Amino acid sequence: MASISSNDEEITGINITPMVDVILVLLVIFMVTANFLQKESININLPKAEQADPNIAESVQVAIMKNGEILHEGKEITGENLFKILNRDSKIKPNMRLTLSADSGLNYGKVTELMGVIRKAGVTRIALSVKKG
């Protein structure tokens, strides 16, 4: 009677080429999607302070650039549109928190004017963004 398996040799090596191919494909996918997840940064020269608030990420971000341009969550906006958006959002979330970033070279009057628009929209919790140092 013939044996069922005539090939009783030991396996001496494992072919890892398919595993390397899969890992390389995953690496390429992560590299491509990482570019889409990157948050745009705003170049503002913030004033320095001894202590900074660690909870800035949990608030709405508003910035005023040196040239007077207003940004809401990184997108350029007019003061009137900012008022409308904040007025709507403050009614939905009454304890909404807003972080205002202003360039250190900006006129103080521009900052207080923008703070007035923010307060008029119903936002009472305003933090000023500073650079720890």
PDB file of C-alpha atoms in Angstrom:
ATOM      1  CA  MET A   1       0.000   0.000   0.000  1.00  0.00           C
ATOM      2  CA  ALA A   2       1.387   3.367  -1.004  1.00  0.00           C
ATOM      3  CA  SER A   3       1.806   6.117   1.496  1.00  0.00           C
ATOM      4  CA  ILE A   4      -0.655   9.054   1.299  1.00  0.00           C
ATOM      5  CA  SER A   5       2.053  11.674   1.629  1.00  0.00           C
ATOM      6  CA  SER A   6       5.260  10.906  -0.139  1.00  0.00           C
ATOM      7  CA  ASN A   7       6.666  14.381   0.623  1.00  0.00           C
ATOM      8  CA  ASP A   8       7.712  14.185   4.288  1.00  0.00           C
ATOM      9  CA  GLU A   9      10.376  16.921   4.105  1.00  0.00           C
ATOM     10  CA  GLU A  10      10.663  19.590   6.785  1.00  0.00           C
ATOM     11  CA  ILE A  11       9.799  23.190   5.973  1.00  0.00           C
ATOM     12  CA  THR A  12      13.097  25.040   6.250  1.00  0.00           C
ATOM     13  CA  GLY A  13      12.013  28.579   5.331  1.00  0.00           C
ATOM     14  CA  ILE A  14       9.002  30.872   5.248  1.00  0.00           C
ATOM     15  CA  ASN A  15       8.340  33.160   2.322  1.00  0.00           C
ATOM     16  CA  ILE A  16       7.733  36.652   3.822  1.00  0.00           C
ATOM     17  CA  THR A  17       7.424  38.497   0.505  1.00  0.00           C
ATOM     18  CA  PRO A  18       3.578  38.652   0.614  1.00  0.00           C
ATOM     19  CA  MET A  19       3.703  40.047   4.178  1.00  0.00           C
ATOM     20  CA  VAL A  20       6.217  42.737   3.177  1.00  0.00           C
ATOM     21  CA  ASP A  21       3.984  43.708   0.251  1.00  0.00           C
ATOM     22  CA  VAL A  22       0.991  44.137   2.553  1.00  0.00           C
ATOM     23  CA  ILE A  23       3.010  46.210   5.037  1.00  0.00           C
ATOM     24  CA  LEU A  24       4.301  48.499   2.283  1.00  0.00           C
ATOM     25  CA  VAL A  25       0.772  49.035   0.951  1.00  0.00           C
ATOM     26  CA  LEU A  26      -0.437  49.933   4.455  1.00  0.00           C
ATOM     27  CA  LEU A  27       2.487  52.323   4.902  1.00  0.00           C
ATOM     28  CA  VAL A  28       1.643  54.111   1.648  1.00  0.00           C
ATOM     29  CA  ILE A  29      -2.028  54.391   2.692  1.00  0.00           C
ATOM     30  CA  PHE A  30      -1.069  55.923   6.065  1.00  0.00           C
ATOM     31  CA  MET A  31       1.365  58.343   4.438  1.00  0.00           C
ATOM     32  CA  VAL A  32      -1.240  59.555   1.948  1.00  0.00           C
ATOM     33  CA  THR A  33      -4.050  59.950   4.510  1.00  0.00           C
ATOM     34  CA  ALA A  34      -1.790  61.708   7.026  1.00  0.00           C
ATOM     35  CA  ASN A  35      -1.616  64.726   4.701  1.00  0.00           C
ATOM     36  CA  PHE A  36      -5.396  65.105   4.830  1.00  0.00           C
ATOM     37  CA  LEU A  37      -5.495  64.967   8.630  1.00  0.00           C
ATOM     38  CA  GLN A  38      -3.031  67.806   9.070  1.00  0.00           C
ATOM     39  CA  LYS A  39      -4.579  70.919  10.607  1.00  0.00           C
ATOM     40  CA  GLU A  40      -3.610  74.191   9.024  1.00  0.00           C
ATOM     41  CA  SER A  41      -1.596  76.481  11.230  1.00  0.00           C
ATOM     42  CA  ILE A  42      -1.918  80.231  11.428  1.00  0.00           C
ATOM     43  CA  ASN A  43       1.213  82.313  11.672  1.00  0.00           C
ATOM     44  CA  ILE A  44       0.465  84.752  14.501  1.00  0.00           C
ATOM     45  CA  ASN A  45       3.090  86.352  16.691  1.00  0.00           C
ATOM     46  CA  LEU A  46       1.396  85.810  20.077  1.00  0.00           C
ATOM     47  CA  PRO A  47       2.332  87.798  23.176  1.00  0.00           C
ATOM     48  CA  LYS A  48       4.142  85.890  25.939  1.00  0.00           C
ATOM     49  CA  ALA A  49       2.767  85.083  29.407  1.00  0.00           C
ATOM     50  CA  GLU A  50       4.019  83.085  32.393  1.00  0.00           C
ATOM     51  CA  GLN A  51       1.079  80.668  32.356  1.00  0.00           C
ATOM     52  CA  ALA A  52      -1.049  79.423  29.469  1.00  0.00           C
ATOM     53  CA  ASP A  53      -4.388  77.594  29.475  1.00  0.00           C
ATOM     54  CA  PRO A  54      -4.015  73.909  28.508  1.00  0.00           C
ATOM     55  CA  ASN A  55      -7.698  73.585  27.432  1.00  0.00           C
ATOM     56  CA  ILE A  56      -7.470  75.746  24.302  1.00  0.00           C
ATOM     57  CA  ALA A  57      -8.291  72.831  21.975  1.00  0.00           C
ATOM     58  CA  GLU A  58     -11.811  72.507  23.476  1.00  0.00           C
ATOM     59  CA  SER A  59     -12.877  76.006  22.458  1.00  0.00           C
ATOM     60  CA  VAL A  60     -13.874  77.851  19.304  1.00  0.00           C
ATOM     61  CA  GLN A  61     -10.811  79.452  17.720  1.00  0.00           C
ATOM     62  CA  VAL A  62     -10.969  83.064  16.499  1.00  0.00           C
ATOM     63  CA  ALA A  63      -7.870  84.930  15.354  1.00  0.00           C
ATOM     64  CA  ILE A  64      -7.119  88.445  14.210  1.00  0.00           C
ATOM     65  CA  MET A  65      -4.057  88.885  12.051  1.00  0.00           C
ATOM     66  CA  LYS A  66      -1.681  91.856  12.037  1.00  0.00           C
ATOM     67  CA  ASN A  67      -3.384  93.223   8.906  1.00  0.00           C
ATOM     68  CA  GLY A  68      -6.821  93.100  10.625  1.00  0.00           C
ATOM     69  CA  GLU A  69      -8.014  89.953   8.854  1.00  0.00           C
ATOM     70  CA  ILE A  70     -10.374  87.887  11.068  1.00  0.00           C
ATOM     71  CA  LEU A  71     -10.250  84.076  11.041  1.00  0.00           C
ATOM     72  CA  HIS A  72     -12.877  81.720  12.489  1.00  0.00           C
ATOM     73  CA  GLU A  73     -11.579  78.152  12.879  1.00  0.00           C
ATOM     74  CA  GLY A  74      -8.831  78.970  10.366  1.00  0.00           C
ATOM     75  CA  LYS A  75     -11.106  80.397   7.656  1.00  0.00           C
ATOM     76  CA  GLU A  76     -11.243  84.086   6.727  1.00  0.00           C
ATOM     77  CA  ILE A  77     -14.490  85.762   7.752  1.00  0.00           C
ATOM     78  CA  THR A  78     -15.959  89.233   8.128  1.00  0.00           C
ATOM     79  CA  GLY A  79     -16.914  90.704  11.493  1.00  0.00           C
ATOM     80  CA  GLU A  80     -20.592  90.630  10.540  1.00  0.00           C
ATOM     81  CA  ASN A  81     -20.508  86.940   9.580  1.00  0.00           C
ATOM     82  CA  LEU A  82     -18.555  86.139  12.745  1.00  0.00           C
ATOM     83  CA  PHE A  83     -21.297  87.807  14.786  1.00  0.00           C
ATOM     84  CA  LYS A  84     -23.986  85.727  13.034  1.00  0.00           C
ATOM     85  CA  ILE A  85     -22.145  82.440  13.530  1.00  0.00           C
ATOM     86  CA  LEU A  86     -21.290  83.103  17.180  1.00  0.00           C
ATOM     87  CA  ASN A  87     -24.801  84.364  17.928  1.00  0.00           C
ATOM     88  CA  ARG A  88     -26.276  81.144  16.530  1.00  0.00           C
ATOM     89  CA  ASP A  89     -23.731  78.900  18.274  1.00  0.00           C
ATOM     90  CA  SER A  90     -24.031  80.661  21.650  1.00  0.00           C
ATOM     91  CA  LYS A  91     -27.779  79.972  21.665  1.00  0.00           C
ATOM     92  CA  ILE A  92     -27.127  76.282  21.038  1.00  0.00           C
ATOM     93  CA  LYS A  93     -24.301  76.070  23.611  1.00  0.00           C
ATOM     94  CA  PRO A  94     -24.747  78.815  26.247  1.00  0.00           C
ATOM     95  CA  ASN A  95     -21.453  77.951  28.006  1.00  0.00           C
ATOM     96  CA  MET A  96     -19.490  78.008  24.773  1.00  0.00           C
ATOM     97  CA  ARG A  97     -15.848  78.901  25.175  1.00  0.00           C
ATOM     98  CA  LEU A  98     -13.899  80.989  22.682  1.00  0.00           C
ATOM     99  CA  THR A  99     -10.157  81.499  22.393  1.00  0.00           C
ATOM    100  CA  LEU A 100      -9.075  84.732  20.756  1.00  0.00           C
ATOM    101  CA  SER A 101      -5.614  84.839  19.218  1.00  0.00           C
ATOM    102  CA  ALA A 102      -4.316  88.279  18.289  1.00  0.00           C
ATOM    103  CA  ASP A 103      -0.970  89.280  16.843  1.00  0.00           C
ATOM    104  CA  SER A 104       1.185  91.060  19.434  1.00  0.00           C
ATOM    105  CA  GLY A 105       1.878  93.909  16.987  1.00  0.00           C
ATOM    106  CA  LEU A 106      -1.836  94.588  16.507  1.00  0.00           C
ATOM    107  CA  ASN A 107      -3.482  97.788  17.711  1.00  0.00           C
ATOM    108  CA  TYR A 108      -5.165  97.231  21.102  1.00  0.00           C
ATOM    109  CA  GLY A 109      -8.309  98.970  19.818  1.00  0.00           C
ATOM    110  CA  LYS A 110      -8.795  96.311  17.119  1.00  0.00           C
ATOM    111  CA  VAL A 111      -8.663  93.548  19.729  1.00  0.00           C
ATOM    112  CA  THR A 112     -11.181  95.255  22.029  1.00  0.00           C
ATOM    113  CA  GLU A 113     -13.455  95.972  19.062  1.00  0.00           C
ATOM    114  CA  LEU A 114     -13.445  92.282  18.117  1.00  0.00           C
ATOM    115  CA  MET A 115     -14.035  91.287  21.737  1.00  0.00           C
ATOM    116  CA  GLY A 116     -17.063  93.591  21.728  1.00  0.00           C
ATOM    117  CA  VAL A 117     -18.476  91.810  18.667  1.00  0.00           C
ATOM    118  CA  ILE A 118     -17.898  88.440  20.372  1.00  0.00           C
ATOM    119  CA  ARG A 119     -19.595  89.539  23.611  1.00  0.00           C
ATOM    120  CA  LYS A 120     -22.487  91.110  21.688  1.00  0.00           C
ATOM    121  CA  ALA A 121     -23.012  87.718  19.994  1.00  0.00           C
ATOM    122  CA  GLY A 122     -23.628  86.185  23.425  1.00  0.00           C
ATOM    123  CA  VAL A 123     -20.265  84.553  24.122  1.00  0.00           C
ATOM    124  CA  THR A 124     -19.199  85.306  27.700  1.00  0.00           C
ATOM    125  CA  ARG A 125     -16.322  82.861  28.136  1.00  0.00           C
ATOM    126  CA  ILE A 126     -13.450  84.436  26.174  1.00  0.00           C
ATOM    127  CA  ALA A 127      -9.816  83.461  26.631  1.00  0.00           C
ATOM    128  CA  LEU A 128      -6.879  85.276  25.091  1.00  0.00           C
ATOM    129  CA  SER A 129      -4.305  83.010  23.490  1.00  0.00           C
ATOM    130  CA  VAL A 130      -0.695  83.638  24.568  1.00  0.00           C
ATOM    131  CA  LYS A 131       2.654  81.975  24.059  1.00  0.00           C
ATOM    132  CA  LYS A 132       4.027  80.417  27.239  1.00  0.00           C
ATOM    133  CA  GLY A 133       7.372  81.851  28.020  1.00  0.00           C
TER     134      GLY A 133
END
